[in-house]
Tab-separated table of C-alpha atoms in Angstrom:
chain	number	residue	atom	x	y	z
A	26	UNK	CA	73.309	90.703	79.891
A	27	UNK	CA	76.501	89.761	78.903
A	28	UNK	CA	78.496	87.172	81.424
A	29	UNK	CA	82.013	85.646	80.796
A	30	UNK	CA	82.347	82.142	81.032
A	31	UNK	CA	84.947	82.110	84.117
A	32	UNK	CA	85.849	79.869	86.685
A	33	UNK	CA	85.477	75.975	86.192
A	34	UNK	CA	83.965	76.134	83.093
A	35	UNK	CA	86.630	78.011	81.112
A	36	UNK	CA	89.814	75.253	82.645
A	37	UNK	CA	86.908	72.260	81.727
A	38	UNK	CA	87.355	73.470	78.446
A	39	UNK	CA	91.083	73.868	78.203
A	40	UNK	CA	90.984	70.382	80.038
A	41	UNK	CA	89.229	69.400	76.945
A	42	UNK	CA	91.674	70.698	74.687
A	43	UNK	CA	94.123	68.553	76.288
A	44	UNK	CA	91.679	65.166	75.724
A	45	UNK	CA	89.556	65.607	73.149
A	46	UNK	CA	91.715	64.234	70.571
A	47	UNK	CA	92.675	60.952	72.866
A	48	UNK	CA	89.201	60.185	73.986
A	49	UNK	CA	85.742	59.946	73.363
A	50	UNK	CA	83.323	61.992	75.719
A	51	UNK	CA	80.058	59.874	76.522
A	52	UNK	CA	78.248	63.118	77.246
A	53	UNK	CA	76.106	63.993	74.194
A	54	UNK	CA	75.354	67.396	72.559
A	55	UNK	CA	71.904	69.330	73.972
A	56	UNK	CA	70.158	71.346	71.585
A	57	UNK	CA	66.910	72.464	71.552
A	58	UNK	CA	66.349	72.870	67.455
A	59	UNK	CA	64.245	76.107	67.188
A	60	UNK	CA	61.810	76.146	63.568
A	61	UNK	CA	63.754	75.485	60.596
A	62	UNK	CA	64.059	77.627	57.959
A	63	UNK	CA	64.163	75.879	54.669
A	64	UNK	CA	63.435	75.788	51.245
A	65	UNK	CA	63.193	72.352	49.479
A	66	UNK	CA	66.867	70.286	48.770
A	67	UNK	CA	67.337	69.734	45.079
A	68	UNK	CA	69.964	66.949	45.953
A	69	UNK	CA	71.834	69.957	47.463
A	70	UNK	CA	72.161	68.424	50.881
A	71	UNK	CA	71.276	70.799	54.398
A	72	UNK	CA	72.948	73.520	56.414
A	73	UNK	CA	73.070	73.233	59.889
A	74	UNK	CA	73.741	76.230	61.890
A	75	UNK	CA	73.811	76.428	65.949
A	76	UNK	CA	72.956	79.309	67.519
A	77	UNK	CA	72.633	80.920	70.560
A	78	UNK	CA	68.726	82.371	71.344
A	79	UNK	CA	69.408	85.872	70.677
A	80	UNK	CA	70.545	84.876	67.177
A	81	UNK	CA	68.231	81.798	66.207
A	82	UNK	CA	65.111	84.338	65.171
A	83	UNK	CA	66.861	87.075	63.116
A	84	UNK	CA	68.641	84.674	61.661
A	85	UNK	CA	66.275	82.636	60.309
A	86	UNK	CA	64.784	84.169	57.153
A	87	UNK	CA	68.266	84.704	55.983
A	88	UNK	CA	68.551	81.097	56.217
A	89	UNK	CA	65.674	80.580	54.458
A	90	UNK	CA	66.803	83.321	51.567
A	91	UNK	CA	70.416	81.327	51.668
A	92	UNK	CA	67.864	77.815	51.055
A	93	UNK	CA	66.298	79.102	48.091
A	94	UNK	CA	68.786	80.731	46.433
A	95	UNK	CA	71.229	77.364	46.706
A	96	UNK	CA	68.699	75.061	46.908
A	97	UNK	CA	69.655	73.627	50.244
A	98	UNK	CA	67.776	72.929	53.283
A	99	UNK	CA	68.631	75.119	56.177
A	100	UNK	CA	68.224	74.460	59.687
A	101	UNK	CA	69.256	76.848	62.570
A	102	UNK	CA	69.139	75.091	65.751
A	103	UNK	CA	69.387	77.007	69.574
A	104	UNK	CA	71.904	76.400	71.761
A	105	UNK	CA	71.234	77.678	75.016
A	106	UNK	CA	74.110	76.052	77.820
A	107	UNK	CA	77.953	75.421	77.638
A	108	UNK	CA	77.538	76.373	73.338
A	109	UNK	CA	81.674	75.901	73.121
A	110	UNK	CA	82.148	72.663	74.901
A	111	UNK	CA	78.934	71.691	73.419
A	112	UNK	CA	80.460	72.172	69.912
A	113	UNK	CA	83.492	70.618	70.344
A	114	UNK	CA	81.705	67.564	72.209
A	115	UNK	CA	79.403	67.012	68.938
A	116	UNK	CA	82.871	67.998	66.937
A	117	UNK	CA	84.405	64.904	68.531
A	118	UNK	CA	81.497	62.587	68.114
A	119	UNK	CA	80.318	64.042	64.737
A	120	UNK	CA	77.186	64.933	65.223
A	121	UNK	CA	77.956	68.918	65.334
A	122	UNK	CA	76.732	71.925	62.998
A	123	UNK	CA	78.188	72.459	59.848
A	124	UNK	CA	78.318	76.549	61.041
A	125	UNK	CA	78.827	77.510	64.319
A	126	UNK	CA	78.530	81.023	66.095
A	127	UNK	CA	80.317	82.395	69.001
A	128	UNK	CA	82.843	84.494	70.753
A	129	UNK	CA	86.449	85.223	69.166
A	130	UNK	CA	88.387	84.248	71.455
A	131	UNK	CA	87.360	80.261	71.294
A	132	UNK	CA	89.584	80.380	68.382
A	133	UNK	CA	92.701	78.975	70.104
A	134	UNK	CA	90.961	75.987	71.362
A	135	UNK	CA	88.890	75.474	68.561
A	136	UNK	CA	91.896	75.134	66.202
A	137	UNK	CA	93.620	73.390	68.326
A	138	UNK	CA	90.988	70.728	68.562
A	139	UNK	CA	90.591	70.495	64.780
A	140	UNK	CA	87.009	71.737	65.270
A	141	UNK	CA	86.923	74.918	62.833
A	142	UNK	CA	88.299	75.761	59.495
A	143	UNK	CA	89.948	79.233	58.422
A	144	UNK	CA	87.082	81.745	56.822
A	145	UNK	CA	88.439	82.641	53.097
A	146	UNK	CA	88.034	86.224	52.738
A	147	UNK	CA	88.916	88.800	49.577
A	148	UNK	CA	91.699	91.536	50.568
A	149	UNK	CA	88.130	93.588	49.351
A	150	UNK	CA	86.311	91.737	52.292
A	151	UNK	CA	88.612	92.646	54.802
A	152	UNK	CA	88.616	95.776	54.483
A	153	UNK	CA	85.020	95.884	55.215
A	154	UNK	CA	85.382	94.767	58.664
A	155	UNK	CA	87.272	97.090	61.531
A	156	UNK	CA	90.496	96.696	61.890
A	157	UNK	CA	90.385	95.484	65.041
A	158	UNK	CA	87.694	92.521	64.394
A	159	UNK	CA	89.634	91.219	61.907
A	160	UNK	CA	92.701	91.385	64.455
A	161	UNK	CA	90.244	89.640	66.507
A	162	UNK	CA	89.643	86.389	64.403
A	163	UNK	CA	92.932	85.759	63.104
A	164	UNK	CA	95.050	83.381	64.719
A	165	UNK	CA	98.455	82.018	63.619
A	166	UNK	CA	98.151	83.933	60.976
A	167	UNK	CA	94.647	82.726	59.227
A	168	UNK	CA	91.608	84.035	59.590
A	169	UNK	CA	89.059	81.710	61.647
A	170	UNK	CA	86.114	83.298	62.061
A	171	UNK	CA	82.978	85.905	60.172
A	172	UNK	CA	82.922	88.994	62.621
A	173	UNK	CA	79.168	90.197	63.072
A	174	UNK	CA	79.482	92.415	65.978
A	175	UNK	CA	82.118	93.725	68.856
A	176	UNK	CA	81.902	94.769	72.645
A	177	UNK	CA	84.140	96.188	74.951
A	178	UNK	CA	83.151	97.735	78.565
A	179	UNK	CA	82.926	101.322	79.395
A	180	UNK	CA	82.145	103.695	82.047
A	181	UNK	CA	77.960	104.517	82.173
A	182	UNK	CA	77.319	107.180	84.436
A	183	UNK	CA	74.357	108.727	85.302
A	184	UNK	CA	74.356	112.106	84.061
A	185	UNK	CA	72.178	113.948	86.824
A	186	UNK	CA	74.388	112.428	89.302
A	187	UNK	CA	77.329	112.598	87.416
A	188	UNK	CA	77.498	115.128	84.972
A	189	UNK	CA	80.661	115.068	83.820
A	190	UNK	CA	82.912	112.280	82.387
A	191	UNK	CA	85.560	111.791	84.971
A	192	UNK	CA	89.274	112.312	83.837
A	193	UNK	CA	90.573	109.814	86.148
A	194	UNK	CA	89.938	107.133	88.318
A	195	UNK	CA	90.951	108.890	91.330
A	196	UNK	CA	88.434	111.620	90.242
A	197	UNK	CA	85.376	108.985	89.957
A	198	UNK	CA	85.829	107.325	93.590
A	199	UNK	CA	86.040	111.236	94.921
A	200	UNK	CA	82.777	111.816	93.272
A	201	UNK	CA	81.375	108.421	94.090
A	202	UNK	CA	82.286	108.861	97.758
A	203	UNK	CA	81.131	112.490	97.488
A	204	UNK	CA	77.685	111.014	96.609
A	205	UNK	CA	77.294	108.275	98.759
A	206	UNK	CA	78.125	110.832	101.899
A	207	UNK	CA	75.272	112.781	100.766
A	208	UNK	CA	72.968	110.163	100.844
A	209	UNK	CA	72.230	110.316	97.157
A	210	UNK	CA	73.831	106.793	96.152
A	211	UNK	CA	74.349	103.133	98.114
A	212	UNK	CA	77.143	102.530	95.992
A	213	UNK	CA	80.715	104.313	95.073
A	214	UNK	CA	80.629	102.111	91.774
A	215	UNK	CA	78.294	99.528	90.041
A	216	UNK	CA	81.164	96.549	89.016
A	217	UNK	CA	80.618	93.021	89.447
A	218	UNK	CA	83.151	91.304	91.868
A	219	UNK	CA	81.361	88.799	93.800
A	220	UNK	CA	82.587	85.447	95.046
A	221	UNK	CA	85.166	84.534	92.924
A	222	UNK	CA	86.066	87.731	91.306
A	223	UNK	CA	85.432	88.561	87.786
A	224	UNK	CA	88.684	89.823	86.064
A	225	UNK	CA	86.689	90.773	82.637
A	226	UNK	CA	85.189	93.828	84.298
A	227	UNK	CA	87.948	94.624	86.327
A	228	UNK	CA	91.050	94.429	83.794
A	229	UNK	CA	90.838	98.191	82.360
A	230	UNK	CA	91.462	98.903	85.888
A	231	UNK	CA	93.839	96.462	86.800
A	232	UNK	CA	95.641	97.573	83.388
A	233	UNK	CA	96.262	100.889	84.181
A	234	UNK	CA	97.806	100.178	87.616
A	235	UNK	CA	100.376	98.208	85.715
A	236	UNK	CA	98.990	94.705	85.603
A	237	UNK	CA	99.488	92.107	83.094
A	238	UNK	CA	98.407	88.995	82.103
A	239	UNK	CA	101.048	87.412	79.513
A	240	UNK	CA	104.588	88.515	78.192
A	241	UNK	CA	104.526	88.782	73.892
A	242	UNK	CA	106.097	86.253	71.483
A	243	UNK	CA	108.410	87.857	68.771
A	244	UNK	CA	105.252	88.422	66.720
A	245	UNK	CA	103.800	90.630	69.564
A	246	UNK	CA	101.065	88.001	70.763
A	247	UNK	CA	100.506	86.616	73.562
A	248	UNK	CA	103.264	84.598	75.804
A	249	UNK	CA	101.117	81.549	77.959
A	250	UNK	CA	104.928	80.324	78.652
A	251	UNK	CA	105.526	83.840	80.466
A	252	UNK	CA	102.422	84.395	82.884
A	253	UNK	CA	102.799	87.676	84.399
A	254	UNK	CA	100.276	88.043	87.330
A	255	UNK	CA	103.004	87.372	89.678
A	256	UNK	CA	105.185	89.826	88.512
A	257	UNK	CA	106.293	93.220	90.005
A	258	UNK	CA	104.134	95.389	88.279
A	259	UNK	CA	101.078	93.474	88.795
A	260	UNK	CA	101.648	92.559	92.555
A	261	UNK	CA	101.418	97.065	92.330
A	262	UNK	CA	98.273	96.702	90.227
A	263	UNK	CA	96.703	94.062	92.958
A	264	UNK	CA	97.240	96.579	95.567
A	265	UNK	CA	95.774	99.448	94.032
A	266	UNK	CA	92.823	97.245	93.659
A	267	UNK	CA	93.053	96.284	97.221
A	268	UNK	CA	93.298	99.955	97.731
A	269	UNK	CA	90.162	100.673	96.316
A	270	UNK	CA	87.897	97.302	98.002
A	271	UNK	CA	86.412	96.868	101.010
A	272	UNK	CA	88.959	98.341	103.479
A	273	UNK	CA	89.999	101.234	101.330
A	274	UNK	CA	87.816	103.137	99.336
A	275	UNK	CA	84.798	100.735	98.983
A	276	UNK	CA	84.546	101.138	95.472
A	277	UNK	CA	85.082	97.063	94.822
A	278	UNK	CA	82.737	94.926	96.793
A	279	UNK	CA	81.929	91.633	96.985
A	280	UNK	CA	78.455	91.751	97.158
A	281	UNK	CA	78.262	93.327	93.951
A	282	UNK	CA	77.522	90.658	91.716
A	283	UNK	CA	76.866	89.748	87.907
A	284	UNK	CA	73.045	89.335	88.881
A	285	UNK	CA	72.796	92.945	90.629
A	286	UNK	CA	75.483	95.563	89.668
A	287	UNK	CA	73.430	96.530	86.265
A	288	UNK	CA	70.067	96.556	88.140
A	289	UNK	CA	71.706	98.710	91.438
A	290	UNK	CA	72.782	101.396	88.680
A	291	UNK	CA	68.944	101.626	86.532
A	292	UNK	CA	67.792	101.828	90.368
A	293	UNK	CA	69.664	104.671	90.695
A	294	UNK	CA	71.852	103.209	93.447
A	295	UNK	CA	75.068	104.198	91.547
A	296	UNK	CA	76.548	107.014	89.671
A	297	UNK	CA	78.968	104.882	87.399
A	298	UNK	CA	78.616	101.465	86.060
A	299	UNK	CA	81.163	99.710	84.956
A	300	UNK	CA	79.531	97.618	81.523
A	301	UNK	CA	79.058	96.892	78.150
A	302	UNK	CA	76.011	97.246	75.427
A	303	UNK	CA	74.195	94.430	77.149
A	304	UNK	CA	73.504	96.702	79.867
A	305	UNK	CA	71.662	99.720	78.093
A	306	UNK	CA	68.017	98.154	77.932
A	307	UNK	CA	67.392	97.445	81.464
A	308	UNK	CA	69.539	101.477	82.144
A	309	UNK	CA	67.027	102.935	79.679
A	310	UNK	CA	63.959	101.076	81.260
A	311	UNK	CA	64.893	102.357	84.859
A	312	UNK	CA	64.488	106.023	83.493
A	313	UNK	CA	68.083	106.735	83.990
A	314	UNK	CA	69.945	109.954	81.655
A	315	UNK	CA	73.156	108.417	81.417
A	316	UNK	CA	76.271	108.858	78.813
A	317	UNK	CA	79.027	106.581	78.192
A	318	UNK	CA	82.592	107.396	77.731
A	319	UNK	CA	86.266	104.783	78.498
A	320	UNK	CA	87.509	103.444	81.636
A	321	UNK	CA	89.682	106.025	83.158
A	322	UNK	CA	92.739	105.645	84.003
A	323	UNK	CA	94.784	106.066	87.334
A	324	UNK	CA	96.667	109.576	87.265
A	325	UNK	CA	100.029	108.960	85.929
A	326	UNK	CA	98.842	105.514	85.009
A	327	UNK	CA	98.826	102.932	82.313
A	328	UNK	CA	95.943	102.888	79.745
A	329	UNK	CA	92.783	101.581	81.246
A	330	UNK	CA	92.668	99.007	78.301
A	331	UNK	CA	89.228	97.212	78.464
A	332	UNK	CA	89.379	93.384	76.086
A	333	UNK	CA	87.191	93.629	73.103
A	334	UNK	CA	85.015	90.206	72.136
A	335	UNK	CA	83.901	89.451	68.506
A	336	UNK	CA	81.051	87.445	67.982
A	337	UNK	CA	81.855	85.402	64.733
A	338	UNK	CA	80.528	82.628	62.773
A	339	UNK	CA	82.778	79.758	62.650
A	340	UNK	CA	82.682	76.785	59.678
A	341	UNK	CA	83.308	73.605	61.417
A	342	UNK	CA	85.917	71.358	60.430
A	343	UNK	CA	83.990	68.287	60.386
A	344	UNK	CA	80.629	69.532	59.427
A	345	UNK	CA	78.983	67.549	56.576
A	346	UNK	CA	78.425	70.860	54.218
A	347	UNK	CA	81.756	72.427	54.582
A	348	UNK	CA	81.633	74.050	51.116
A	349	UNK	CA	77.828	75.639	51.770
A	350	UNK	CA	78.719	76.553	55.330
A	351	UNK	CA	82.250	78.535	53.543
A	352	UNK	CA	79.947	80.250	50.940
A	353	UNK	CA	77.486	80.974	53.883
A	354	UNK	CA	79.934	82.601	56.472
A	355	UNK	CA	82.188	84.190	53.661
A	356	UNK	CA	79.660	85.327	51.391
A	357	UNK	CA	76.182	85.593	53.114
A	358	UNK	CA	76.157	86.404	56.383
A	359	UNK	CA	79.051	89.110	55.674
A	360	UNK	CA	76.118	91.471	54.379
A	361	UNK	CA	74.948	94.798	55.591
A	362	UNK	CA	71.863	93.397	55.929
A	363	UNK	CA	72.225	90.407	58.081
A	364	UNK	CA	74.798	92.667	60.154
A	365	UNK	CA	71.518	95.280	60.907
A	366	UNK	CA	69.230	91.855	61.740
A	367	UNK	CA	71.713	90.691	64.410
A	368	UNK	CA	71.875	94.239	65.897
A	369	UNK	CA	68.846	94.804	66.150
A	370	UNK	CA	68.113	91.901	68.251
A	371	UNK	CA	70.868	92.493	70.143
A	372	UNK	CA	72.621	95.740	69.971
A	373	UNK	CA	76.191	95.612	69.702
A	374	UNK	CA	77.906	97.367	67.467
A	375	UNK	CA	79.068	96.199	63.904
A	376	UNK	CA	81.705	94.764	62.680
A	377	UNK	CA	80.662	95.473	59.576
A	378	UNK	CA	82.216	99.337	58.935
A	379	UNK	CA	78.719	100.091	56.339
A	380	UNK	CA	76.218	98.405	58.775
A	381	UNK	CA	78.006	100.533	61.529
A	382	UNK	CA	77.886	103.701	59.617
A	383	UNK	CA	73.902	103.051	59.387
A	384	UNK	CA	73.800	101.818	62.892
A	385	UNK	CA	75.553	104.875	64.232
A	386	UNK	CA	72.884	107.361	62.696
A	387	UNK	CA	70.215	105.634	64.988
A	388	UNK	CA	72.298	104.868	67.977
A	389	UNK	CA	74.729	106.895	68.947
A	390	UNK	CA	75.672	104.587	72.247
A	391	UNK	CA	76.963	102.184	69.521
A	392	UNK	CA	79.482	104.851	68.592
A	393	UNK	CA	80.279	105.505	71.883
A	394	UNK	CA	81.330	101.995	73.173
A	395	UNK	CA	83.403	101.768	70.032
A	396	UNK	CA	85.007	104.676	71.039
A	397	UNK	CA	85.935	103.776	74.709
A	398	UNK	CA	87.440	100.545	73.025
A	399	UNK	CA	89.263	102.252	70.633
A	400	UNK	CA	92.804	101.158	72.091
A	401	UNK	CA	91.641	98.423	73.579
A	402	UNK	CA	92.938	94.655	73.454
A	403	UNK	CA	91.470	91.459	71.709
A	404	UNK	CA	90.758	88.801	74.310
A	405	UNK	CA	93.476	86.704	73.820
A	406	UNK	CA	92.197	84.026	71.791
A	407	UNK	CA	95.199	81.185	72.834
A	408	UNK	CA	93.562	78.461	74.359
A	409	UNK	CA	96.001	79.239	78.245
A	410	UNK	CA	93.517	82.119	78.558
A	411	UNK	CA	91.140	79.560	79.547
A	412	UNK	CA	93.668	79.135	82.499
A	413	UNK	CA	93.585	83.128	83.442
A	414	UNK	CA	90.273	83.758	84.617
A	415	UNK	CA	89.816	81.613	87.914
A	416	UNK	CA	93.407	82.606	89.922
A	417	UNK	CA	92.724	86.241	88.805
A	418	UNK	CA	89.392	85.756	90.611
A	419	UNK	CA	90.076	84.419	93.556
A	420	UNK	CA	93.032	86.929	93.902
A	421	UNK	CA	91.004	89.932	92.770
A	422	UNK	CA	88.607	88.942	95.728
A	423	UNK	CA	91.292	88.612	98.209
A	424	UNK	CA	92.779	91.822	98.005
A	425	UNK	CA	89.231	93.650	97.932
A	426	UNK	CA	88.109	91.739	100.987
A	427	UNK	CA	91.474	93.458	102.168
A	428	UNK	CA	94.229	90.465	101.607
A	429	UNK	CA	98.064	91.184	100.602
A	430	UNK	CA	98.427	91.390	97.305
A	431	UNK	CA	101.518	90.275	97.138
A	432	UNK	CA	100.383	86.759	98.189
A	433	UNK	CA	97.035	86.619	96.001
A	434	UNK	CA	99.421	87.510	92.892
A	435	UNK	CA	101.941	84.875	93.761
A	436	UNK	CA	99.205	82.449	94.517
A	437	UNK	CA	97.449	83.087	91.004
A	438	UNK	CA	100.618	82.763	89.260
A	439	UNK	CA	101.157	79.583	90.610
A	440	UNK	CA	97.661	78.046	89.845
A	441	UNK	CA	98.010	79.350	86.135
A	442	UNK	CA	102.066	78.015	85.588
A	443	UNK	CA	100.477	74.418	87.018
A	444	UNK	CA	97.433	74.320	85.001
A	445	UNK	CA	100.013	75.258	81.804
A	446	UNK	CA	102.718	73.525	83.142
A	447	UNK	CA	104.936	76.129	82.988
């Protein structure tokens, strides 16, 4: 299941980003090296790769292909807790990987903290990858990162409940409450909210009632010096959340939660489930005929604009191999082949456009979550994002639980212009 880091974590790292460079963290690097796949060093020195468990295995005979062919040891070690601050923590004390994998949108504060170098690709390379991953891993104009794979959230519904895609969000909470009335569902709508919120899942929604996170530099990206959660149109987009929680509609709850939204929907306690690709094993192995199609929008509403993550493999600035880990990220793992190995042990579609082709023929879902991300935005991959996630929580959950949004909004603006010292 896929989780974003939110919350403490994600202004920890940021924290980081702001220390890293002036001092020395005494807390050293965990990782739990998985087997090694190697091939005996001709002088050539080894690879070391960090990875998180659903990569370490299909990874590894490609690593051990890479070995022989450049007569290199190669060792892909498993990261299993806190991989970014992890990284940066052995980054800083140099004893990190000399490849690194993880999500796009680390980017910011891995550049920032001199911890990754840009990914040379051909203009023939490129144009390999979707548009939009490529979009993804560029950052100040350079190219940071190997896309393997994208995700976005969509709408899963449960097509003998549900069986048509709804046109807009008004038309989903009629049909949800419809359903619930009639005994045939607990739930208007499987979407995690919990405790302290979870803006990832809810931001197509939020989106199309006119919220925003940032205002745009001249060169259309993102504005951390112009936080927009307090603004106008996102106080509206606040209340049409509060509109639909736990004194309204009852769509948004609180006790739906990261552990139990995907798990209420395979139990057939929901018609429409708000996810991503991580969700579709435990949907198919509760039985459920579902399809997939976007967020909705509200009527007359913005786009319903979910983020889109990249998974990428980064080459780290101050690995010892930096020349093997280039050829590696550039060169190796940017094959159809590796691309299919990755999927397969975790499917989510492609970044690579041939792997995707092949993929598609199998699985259509993967075509289908591509599809409802098709206009969908890049999780901003400046290191202030780090500074989003928390406020938007604890204001998402005030207004479902029935608070004015008009105070959660200013509230989370203020949190984020202190943390950026706006």
């Amino acid at each position: 299941m896929r989780k974003r880091a939110l919350g403490v974590a994600a202004l920890a790292t940021l924290a980081f980003a702001a220390t890293a460079c002036g001092s020395s963290p005494s807390a050293s690097p965990t990782a739990a090296p998985s087997a090694s796949a190697s091939a005996p060093a001709a002088g050539g020195g080894t690879l070391v790769i960090w990875a998180d468990p659903l990569r370490v295995k299909p990874l590894q005979p490609f690593a051990e292909q890479f070995g022989t062919e450049n007569g290199v040891t190669v060792e892909v070690k498993e990261i299993s807790k806190d991989n970014q601050m992890t990284f940066l923590t052995a980054s800083q004390q140099g004893s990190g990987p000399d490849v690194m994998i993880g999500a796009h949108d680390w980017i910011g504060n891995l550049v920032q903290n001199g911890a990754i170098d840009p990914v040379t690709f051909t203009e023939e390379q490129k144009a390999s990858f979707s548009p939009k991953a490529i979009q993804a891993v560029t950052f100040d104009g350079q190219i940071y990162g190997a896309p393997y794979a994208l995700e976005n959230i969509a709408l899963i519904r449960n097509t003998d409940l549900a069986p048509d895609a709804p046109a807009t969000i008004e038309d989903m909470i009629a049909k949800g409450k419809e359903l619930k009335e009639a005994g045939k569902v607990k739930e208007v709508l499987c979407i995690p909210v919990g405790q302290k919120g979870d803006a990832f899942h809810v931001y197509p929604i939020f989106a199309s009632g006119g919220g925003a996170l940032f205002g745009a530099t001249a060169s259309g990206d993102p504005d951390p010096k112009q936080v927009l959660l307090g603004s106008e149109e996102s106080v509206k987009a606040f209340g049409k959340l509060k509109d639909l929680g736990e004194k309204g509609d009852g769509a948004l709850r609180t006790s739906l939660t990261n552990e139990n939204y995907i798990v209420n929907f395979a139990g057939g306690k929901c018609a429409y489930l708000v996810s991503g690709p991580w969700a579709i094993s435990e949907v198919k192995k509760g039985g459920i005929t579902y399809d997939i199609s976007a967020v909705p929008a509200f009527k007359d509403g913005k786009p319903a604009t979910p983020f889109v993550g990249v998974q990428s493999f980064f080459v780290a600035s101050k690995g010892k191999n930096k020349a093997l880990a280039q050829e590696f990220v550039a060169n190796y793992v940017t094959n159809k082949d590796v691309a299919k190995a990755l999927y397969d042990a975790d499917p989510r579609p492609p970044a690579l456009t041939a792997a995707l082709e092949e993929v598609q023929a199998a699985d259509p879902d993967a075509a289908k979550f591509l599809d409802a991300g098709k206009d969908g935005m890049p999780m901003p991959a400046i290191p202030e994002m780090a500074a989003i996630w928390e406020p938007f929580g604890i204001a998402e959950n005030a207004v479902v639980r029935g608070g004015d949004a008009a105070k959660a909004a200013a509230a989370a603006q203020k949190a984020i212009d202190g943390a950026l010292k706006n």
